[in-house]
Structure formats: structure tokens, C-alpha cells
JSON list of C-alpha atoms in Angstrom, two decimals:
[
{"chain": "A", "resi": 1, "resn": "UNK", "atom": "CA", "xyz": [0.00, 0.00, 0.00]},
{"chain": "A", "resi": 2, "resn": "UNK", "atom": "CA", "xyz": [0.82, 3.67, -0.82]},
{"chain": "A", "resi": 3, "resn": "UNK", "atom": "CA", "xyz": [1.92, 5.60, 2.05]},
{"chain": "A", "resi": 4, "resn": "UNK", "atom": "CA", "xyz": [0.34, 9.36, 2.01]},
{"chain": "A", "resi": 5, "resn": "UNK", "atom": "CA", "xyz": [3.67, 10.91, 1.31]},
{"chain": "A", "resi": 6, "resn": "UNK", "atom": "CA", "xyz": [4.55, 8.62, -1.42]},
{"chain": "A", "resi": 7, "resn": "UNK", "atom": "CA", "xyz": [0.68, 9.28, -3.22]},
{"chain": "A", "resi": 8, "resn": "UNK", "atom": "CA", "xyz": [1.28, 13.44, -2.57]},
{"chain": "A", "resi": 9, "resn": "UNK", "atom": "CA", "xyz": [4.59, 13.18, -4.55]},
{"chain": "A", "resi": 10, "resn": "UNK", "atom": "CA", "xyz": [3.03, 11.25, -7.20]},
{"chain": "A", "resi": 11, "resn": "UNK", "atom": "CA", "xyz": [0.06, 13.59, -7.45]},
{"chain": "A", "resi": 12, "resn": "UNK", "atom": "CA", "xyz": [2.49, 16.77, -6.94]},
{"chain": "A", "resi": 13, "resn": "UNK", "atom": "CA", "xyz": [5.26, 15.53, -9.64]},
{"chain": "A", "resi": 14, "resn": "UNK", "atom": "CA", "xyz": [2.45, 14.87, -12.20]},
{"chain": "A", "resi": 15, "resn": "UNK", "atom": "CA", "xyz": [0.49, 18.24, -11.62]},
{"chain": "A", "resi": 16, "resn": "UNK", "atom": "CA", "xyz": [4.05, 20.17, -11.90]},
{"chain": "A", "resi": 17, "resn": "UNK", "atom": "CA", "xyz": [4.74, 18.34, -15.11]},
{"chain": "A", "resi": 18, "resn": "UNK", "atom": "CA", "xyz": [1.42, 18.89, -16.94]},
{"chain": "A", "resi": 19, "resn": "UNK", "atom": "CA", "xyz": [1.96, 22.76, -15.59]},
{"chain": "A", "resi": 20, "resn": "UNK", "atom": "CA", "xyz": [5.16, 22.82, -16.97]},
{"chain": "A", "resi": 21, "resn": "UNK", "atom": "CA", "xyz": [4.37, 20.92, -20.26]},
{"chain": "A", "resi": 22, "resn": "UNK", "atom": "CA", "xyz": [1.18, 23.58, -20.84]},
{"chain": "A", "resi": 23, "resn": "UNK", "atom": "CA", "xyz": [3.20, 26.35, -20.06]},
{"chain": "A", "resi": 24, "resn": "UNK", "atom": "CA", "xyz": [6.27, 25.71, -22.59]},
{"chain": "A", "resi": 25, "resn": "UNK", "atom": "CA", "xyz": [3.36, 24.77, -25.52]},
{"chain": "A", "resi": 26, "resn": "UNK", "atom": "CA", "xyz": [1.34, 27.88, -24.92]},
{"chain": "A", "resi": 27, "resn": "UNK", "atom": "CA", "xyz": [4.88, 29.90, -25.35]},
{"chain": "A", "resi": 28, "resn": "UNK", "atom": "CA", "xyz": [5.82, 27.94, -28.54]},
{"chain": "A", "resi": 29, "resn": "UNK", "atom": "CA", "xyz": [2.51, 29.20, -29.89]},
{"chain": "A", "resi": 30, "resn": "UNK", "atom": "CA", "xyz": [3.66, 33.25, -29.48]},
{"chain": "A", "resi": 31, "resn": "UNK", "atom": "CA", "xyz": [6.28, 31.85, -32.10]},
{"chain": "A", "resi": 32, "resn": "UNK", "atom": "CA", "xyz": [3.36, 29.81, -33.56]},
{"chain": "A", "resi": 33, "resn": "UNK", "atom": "CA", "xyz": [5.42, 26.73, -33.21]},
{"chain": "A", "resi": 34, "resn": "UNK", "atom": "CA", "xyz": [3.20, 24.56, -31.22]},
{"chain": "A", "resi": 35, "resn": "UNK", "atom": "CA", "xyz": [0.14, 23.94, -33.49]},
{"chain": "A", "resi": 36, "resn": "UNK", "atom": "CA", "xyz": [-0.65, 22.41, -37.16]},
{"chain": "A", "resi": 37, "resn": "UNK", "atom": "CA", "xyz": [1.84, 20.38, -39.52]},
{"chain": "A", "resi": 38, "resn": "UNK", "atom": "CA", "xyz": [5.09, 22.20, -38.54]},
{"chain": "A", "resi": 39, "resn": "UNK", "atom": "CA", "xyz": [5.29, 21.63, -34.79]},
{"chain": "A", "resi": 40, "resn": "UNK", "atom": "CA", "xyz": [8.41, 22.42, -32.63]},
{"chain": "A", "resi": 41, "resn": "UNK", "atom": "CA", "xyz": [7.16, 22.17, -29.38]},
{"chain": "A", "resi": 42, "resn": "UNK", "atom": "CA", "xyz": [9.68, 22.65, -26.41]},
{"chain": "A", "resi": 43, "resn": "UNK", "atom": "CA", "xyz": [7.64, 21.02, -24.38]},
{"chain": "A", "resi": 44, "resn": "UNK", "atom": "CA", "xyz": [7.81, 17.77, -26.01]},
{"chain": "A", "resi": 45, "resn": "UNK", "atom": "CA", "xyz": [11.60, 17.69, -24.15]},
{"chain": "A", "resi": 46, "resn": "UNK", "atom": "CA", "xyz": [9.12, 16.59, -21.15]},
{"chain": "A", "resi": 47, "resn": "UNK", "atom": "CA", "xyz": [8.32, 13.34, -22.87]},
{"chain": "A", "resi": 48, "resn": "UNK", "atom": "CA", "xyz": [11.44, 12.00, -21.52]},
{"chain": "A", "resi": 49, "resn": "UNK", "atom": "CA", "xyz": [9.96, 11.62, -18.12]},
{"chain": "A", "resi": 50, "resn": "UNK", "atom": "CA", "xyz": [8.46, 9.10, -18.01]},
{"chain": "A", "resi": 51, "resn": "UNK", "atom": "CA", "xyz": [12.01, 7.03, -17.66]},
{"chain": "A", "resi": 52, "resn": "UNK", "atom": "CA", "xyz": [12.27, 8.81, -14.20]},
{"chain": "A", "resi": 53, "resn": "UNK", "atom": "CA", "xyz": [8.56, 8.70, -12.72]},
{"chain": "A", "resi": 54, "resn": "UNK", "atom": "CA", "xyz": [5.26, 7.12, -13.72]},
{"chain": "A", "resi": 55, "resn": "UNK", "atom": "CA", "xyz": [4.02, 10.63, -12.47]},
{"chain": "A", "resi": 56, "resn": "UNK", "atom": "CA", "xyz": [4.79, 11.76, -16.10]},
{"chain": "A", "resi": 57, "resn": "UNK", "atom": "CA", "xyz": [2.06, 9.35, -17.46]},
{"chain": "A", "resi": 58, "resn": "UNK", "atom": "CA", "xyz": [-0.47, 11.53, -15.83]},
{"chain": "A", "resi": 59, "resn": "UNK", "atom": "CA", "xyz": [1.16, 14.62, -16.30]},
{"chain": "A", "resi": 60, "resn": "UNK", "atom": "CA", "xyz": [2.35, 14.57, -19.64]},
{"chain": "A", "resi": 61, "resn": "UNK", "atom": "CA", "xyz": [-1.35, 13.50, -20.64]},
{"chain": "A", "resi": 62, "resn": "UNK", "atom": "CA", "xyz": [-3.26, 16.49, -19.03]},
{"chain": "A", "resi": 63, "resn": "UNK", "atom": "CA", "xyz": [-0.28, 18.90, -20.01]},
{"chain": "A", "resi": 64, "resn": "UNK", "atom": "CA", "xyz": [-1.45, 17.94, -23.33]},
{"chain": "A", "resi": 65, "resn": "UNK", "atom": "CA", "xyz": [-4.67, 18.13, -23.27]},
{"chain": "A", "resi": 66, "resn": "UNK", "atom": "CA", "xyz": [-4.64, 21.68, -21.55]},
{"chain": "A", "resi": 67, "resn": "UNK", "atom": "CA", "xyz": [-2.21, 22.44, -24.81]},
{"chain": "A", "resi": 68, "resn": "UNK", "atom": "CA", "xyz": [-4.48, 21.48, -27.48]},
{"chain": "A", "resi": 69, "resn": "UNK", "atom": "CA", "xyz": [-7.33, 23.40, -26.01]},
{"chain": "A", "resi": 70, "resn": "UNK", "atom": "CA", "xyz": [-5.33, 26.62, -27.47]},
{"chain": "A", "resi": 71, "resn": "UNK", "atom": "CA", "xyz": [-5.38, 24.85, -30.94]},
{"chain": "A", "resi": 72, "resn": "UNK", "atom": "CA", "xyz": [-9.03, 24.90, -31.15]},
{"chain": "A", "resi": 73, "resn": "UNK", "atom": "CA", "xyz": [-9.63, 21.55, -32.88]},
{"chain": "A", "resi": 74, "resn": "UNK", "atom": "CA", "xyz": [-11.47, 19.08, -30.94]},
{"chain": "A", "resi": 75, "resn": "UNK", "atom": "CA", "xyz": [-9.80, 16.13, -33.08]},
{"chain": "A", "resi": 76, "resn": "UNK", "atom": "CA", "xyz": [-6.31, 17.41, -31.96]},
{"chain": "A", "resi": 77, "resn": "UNK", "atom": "CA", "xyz": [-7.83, 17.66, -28.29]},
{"chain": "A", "resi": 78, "resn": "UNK", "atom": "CA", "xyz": [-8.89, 13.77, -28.46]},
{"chain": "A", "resi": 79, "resn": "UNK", "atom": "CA", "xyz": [-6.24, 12.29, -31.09]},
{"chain": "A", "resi": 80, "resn": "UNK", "atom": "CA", "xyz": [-3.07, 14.62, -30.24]},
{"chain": "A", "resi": 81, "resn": "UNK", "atom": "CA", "xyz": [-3.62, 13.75, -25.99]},
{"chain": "A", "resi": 82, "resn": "UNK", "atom": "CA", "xyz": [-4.44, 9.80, -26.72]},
{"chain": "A", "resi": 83, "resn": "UNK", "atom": "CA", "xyz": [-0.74, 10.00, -29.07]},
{"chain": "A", "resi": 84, "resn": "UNK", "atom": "CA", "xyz": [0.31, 11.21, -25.65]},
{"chain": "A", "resi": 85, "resn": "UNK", "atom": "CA", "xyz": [-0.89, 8.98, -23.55]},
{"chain": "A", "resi": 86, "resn": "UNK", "atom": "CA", "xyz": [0.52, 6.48, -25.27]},
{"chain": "A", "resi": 87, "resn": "UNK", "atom": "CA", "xyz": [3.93, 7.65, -26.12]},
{"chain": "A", "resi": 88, "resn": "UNK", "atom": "CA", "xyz": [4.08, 7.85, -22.18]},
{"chain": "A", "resi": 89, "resn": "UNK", "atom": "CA", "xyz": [3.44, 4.49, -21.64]},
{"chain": "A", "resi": 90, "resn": "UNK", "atom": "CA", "xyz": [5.80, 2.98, -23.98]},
{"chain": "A", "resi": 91, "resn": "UNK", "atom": "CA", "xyz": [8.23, 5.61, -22.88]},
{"chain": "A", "resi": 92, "resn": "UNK", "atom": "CA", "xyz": [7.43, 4.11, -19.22]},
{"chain": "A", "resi": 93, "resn": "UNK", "atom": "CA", "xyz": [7.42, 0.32, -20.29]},
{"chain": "A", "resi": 94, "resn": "UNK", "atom": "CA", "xyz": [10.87, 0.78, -21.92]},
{"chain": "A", "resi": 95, "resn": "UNK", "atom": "CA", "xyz": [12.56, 2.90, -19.68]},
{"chain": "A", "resi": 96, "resn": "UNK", "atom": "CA", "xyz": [15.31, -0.25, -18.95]},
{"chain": "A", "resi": 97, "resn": "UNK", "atom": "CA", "xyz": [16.21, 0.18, -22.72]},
{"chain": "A", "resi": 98, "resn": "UNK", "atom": "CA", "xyz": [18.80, 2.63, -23.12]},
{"chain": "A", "resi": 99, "resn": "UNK", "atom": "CA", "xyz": [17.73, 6.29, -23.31]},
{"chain": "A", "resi": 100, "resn": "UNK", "atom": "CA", "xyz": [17.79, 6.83, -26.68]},
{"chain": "A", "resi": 101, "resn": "UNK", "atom": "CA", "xyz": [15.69, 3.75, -27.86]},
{"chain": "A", "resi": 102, "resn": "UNK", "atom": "CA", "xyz": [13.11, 4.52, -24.70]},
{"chain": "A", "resi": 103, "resn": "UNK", "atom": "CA", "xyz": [12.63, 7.66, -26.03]},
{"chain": "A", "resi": 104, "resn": "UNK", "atom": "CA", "xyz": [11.17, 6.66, -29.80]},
{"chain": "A", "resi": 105, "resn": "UNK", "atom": "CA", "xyz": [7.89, 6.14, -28.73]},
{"chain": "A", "resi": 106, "resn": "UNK", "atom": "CA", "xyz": [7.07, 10.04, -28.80]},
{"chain": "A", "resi": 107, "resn": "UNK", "atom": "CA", "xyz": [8.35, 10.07, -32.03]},
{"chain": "A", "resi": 108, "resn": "UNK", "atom": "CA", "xyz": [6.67, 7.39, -34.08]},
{"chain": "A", "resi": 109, "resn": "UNK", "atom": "CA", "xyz": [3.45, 7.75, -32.12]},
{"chain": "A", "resi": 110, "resn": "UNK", "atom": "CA", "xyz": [3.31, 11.33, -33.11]},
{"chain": "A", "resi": 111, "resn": "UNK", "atom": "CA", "xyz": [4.22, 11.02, -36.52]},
{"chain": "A", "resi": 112, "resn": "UNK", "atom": "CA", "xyz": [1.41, 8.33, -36.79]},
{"chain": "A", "resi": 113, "resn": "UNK", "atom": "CA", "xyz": [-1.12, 9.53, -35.47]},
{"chain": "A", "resi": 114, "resn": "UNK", "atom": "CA", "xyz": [-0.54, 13.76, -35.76]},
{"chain": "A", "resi": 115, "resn": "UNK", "atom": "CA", "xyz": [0.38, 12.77, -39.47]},
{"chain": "A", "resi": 116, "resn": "UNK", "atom": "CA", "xyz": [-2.85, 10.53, -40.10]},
{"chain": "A", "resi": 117, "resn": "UNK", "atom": "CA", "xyz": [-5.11, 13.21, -38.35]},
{"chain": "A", "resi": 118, "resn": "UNK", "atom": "CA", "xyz": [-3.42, 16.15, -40.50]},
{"chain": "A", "resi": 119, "resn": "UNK", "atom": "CA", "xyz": [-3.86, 14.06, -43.53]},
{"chain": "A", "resi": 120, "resn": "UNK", "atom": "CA", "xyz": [-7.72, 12.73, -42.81]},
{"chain": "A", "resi": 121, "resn": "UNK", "atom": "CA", "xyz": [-8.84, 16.22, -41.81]},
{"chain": "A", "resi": 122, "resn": "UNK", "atom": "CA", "xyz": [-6.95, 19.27, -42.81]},
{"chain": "A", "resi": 123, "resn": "UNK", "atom": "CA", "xyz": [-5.96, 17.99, -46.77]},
{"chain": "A", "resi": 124, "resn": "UNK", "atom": "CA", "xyz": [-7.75, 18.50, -49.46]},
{"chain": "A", "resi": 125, "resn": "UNK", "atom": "CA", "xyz": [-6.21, 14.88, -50.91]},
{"chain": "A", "resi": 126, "resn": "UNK", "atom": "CA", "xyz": [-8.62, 11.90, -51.63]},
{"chain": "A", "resi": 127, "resn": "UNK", "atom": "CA", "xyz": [-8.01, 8.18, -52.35]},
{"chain": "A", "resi": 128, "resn": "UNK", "atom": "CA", "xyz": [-4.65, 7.39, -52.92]},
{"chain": "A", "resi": 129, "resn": "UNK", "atom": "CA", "xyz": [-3.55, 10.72, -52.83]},
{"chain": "A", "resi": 130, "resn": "UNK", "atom": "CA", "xyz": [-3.99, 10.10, -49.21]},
{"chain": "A", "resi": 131, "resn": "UNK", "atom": "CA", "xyz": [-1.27, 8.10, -48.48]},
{"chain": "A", "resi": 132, "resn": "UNK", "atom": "CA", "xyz": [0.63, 10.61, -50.55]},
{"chain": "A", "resi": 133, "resn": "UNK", "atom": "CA", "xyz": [-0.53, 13.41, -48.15]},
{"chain": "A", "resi": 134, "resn": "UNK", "atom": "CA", "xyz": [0.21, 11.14, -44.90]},
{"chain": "A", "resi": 135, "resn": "UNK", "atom": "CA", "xyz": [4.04, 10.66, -45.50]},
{"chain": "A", "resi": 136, "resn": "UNK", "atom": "CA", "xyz": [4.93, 14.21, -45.73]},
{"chain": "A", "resi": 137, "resn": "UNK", "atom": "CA", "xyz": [2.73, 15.31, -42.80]},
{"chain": "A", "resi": 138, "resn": "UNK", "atom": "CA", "xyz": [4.08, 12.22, -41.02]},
{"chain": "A", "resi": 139, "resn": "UNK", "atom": "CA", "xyz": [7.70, 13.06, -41.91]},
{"chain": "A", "resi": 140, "resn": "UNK", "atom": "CA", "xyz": [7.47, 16.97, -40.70]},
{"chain": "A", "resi": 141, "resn": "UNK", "atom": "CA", "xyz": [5.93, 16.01, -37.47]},
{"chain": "A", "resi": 142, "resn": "UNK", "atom": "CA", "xyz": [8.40, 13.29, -36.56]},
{"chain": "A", "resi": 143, "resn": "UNK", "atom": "CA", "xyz": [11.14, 15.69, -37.59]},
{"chain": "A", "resi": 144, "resn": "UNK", "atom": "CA", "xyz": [10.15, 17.87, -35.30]},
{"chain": "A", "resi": 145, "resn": "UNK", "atom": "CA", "xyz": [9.50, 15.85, -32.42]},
{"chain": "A", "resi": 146, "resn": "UNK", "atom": "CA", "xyz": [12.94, 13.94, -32.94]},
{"chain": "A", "resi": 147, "resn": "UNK", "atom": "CA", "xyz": [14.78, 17.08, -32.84]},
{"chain": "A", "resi": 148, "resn": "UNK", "atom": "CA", "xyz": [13.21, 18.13, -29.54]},
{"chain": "A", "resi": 149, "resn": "UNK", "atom": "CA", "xyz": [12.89, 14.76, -27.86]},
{"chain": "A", "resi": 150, "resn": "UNK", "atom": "CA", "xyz": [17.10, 14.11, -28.55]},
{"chain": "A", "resi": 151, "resn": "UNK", "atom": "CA", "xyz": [18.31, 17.30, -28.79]},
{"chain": "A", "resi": 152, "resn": "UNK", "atom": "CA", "xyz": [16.50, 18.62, -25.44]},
{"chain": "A", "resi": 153, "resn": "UNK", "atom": "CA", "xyz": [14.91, 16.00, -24.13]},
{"chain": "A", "resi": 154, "resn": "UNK", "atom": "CA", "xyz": [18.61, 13.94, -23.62]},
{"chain": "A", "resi": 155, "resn": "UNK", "atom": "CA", "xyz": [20.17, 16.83, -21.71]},
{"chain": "A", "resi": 156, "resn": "UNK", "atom": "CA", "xyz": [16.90, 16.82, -19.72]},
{"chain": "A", "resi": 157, "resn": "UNK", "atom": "CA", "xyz": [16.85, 13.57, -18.59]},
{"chain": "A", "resi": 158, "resn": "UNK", "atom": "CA", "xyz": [20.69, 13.65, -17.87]},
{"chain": "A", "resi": 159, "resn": "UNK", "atom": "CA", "xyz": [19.85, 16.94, -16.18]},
{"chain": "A", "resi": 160, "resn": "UNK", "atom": "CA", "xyz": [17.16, 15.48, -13.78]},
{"chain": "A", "resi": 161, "resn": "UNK", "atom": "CA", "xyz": [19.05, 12.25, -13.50]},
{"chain": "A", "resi": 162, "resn": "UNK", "atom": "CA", "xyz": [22.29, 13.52, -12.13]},
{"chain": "A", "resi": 163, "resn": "UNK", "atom": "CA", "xyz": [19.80, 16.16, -9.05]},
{"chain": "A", "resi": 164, "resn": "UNK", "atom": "CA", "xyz": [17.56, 13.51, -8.92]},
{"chain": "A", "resi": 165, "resn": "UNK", "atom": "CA", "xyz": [14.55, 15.65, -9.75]},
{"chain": "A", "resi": 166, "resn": "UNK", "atom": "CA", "xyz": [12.20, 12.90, -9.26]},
{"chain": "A", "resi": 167, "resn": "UNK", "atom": "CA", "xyz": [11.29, 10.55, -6.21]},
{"chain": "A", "resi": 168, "resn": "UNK", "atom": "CA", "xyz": [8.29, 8.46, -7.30]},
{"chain": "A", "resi": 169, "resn": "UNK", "atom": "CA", "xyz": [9.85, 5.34, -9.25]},
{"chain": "A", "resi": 170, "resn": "UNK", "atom": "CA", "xyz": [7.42, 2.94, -9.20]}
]
């Protein structure tokens, strides 16, 4: 059983995170970086948490949802939060694996499913021309999400590793 303490960090870790993760989307979107095919979001870093703390499960998925309230789109509210979700709990089931194979899960899961949603509902493409419309969108959104996920999100993890940032393991 849970002691009290142990349930308050868990609960405290994962509201800090999905502050955190909000906070850094809603300032992307000044530089209108956080929202449609072309996404750099520095939040995203954060998806490297969930190596450290289950916490970031949680947080990581209300962060996001809070987010994609400022895009909007219902679809992106619903689709972009359950990529999320489960990018966390990959992230979390592989967090053994070394840090930069735990980490993929953000990546491919966003490409997947942010590219299929851009493609299904904001191209103009039909039939076949789909699929051509999926691998670009696809492509950019990865990108993007590969840059920030191993170019921040590595020194983050290091970063919280090495002060220990995070006391809820398991």
C-alpha cells in the first residue's frame, strides 16, 4: 500500500509536469510553433519523463490536453492527448532500454497519429492521394518531435538524473 507521502509526490510531480508541459506549448505558440503540420514544441523535451517517474504518465497526458485546447480543434484535443498517452506508456514500459531507444515512442506515435489526423482532416487529398498526403505530414511532425525529444529532451533527462529531480519510481 501507498503511504500518504509517497501518493502526494506522485500527485504533486504529475500536476508540476502537466503545468510545466502547458506552459512551454502555450509559449511555442507566441512563435506559432506549437500547433498544425510544422510543430516544434519545447515542451515535447518533457516526454522523456516518463524514464524517471510514472508521475509523467499523468502529467504529460493532461499537459497535453490543456495544450491542445489553445489549438481549437477538438480532433487534436482527443487524437493529439491519446498520441500522448501512449507515447508515455511505452516511454514508461521501456525505460530499462537505453535512453535513446526509450525515447522513440514520442516520435513514431506522433508522426502516426498527428500525421494521419493532418492528412484525414486538414488535406484536401482523396483516395490514394492520401497516403501521398500522410508521409509528408508524417515526416514533418516526426522531424520535429525527434529534434526536440534528442536534442532537449537527452540533456533533460541527464539533467534530472544527475539532481535527482524525481522521487516516485514505481
Amino acid at each position: 500500500m501507498k503511504s500518504k507521502k509517497t501518493t502526494t509526490q506522485f500527485i504533486v510531480e504529475g500536476a508540476l509536469i502537466a503545468a510545466l508541459y502547458t506552459g512551454l506549448t502555450y509559449l511555442c505558440a507566441v512563435f506559432s510553433l506549437a500547433y498544425g503540420p510544422v510543430q516544434f514544441r519545447f515542451s515535447e523535451a518533457m516526454t522523456v519523463l516518463p524514464i524517471l517517474t510514472p508521475a509523467a504518465i499523468p502529467g504529460l497526458t493532461v499537459g497535453c490536453l490543456l495544450s491542445n485546447i489553445g489549438s481549437f480543434n477538438p480532433l487534436d484535443m482527443i487524437f493529439g492527448t491519446a498520441a500522448t498517452l501512449l507515447a508515455a506508456v511505452l516511454t514508461y514500459l521501456m525505460r530499462k532500454l537505453p535512453a535513446w531507444v526509450a525515447i522513440l515512442p514520442p516520435v513514431i506515435i506522433n508522426a502516426i497519429v498527428i500525421g494521419i489526423e493532418i492528412t484525414l482532416f486538414f488535406t484536401d487529398a482523396t483516395g490514394s492521394g492520401k497516403i501521398w498526403s500522410f508521409v509528408p505530414s508524417a515526416l514533418s511532425v516526426g522531424a520535429g518531435e525527434l529534434v526536440v525529444c534528442y536534442a532537449l529532451g537527452l540533456p533533460l533527462l541527464i539533467l534530472a538524473k544527475k539532481y535527482r529531480l524525481f522521487s516516485v519510481k514505481e
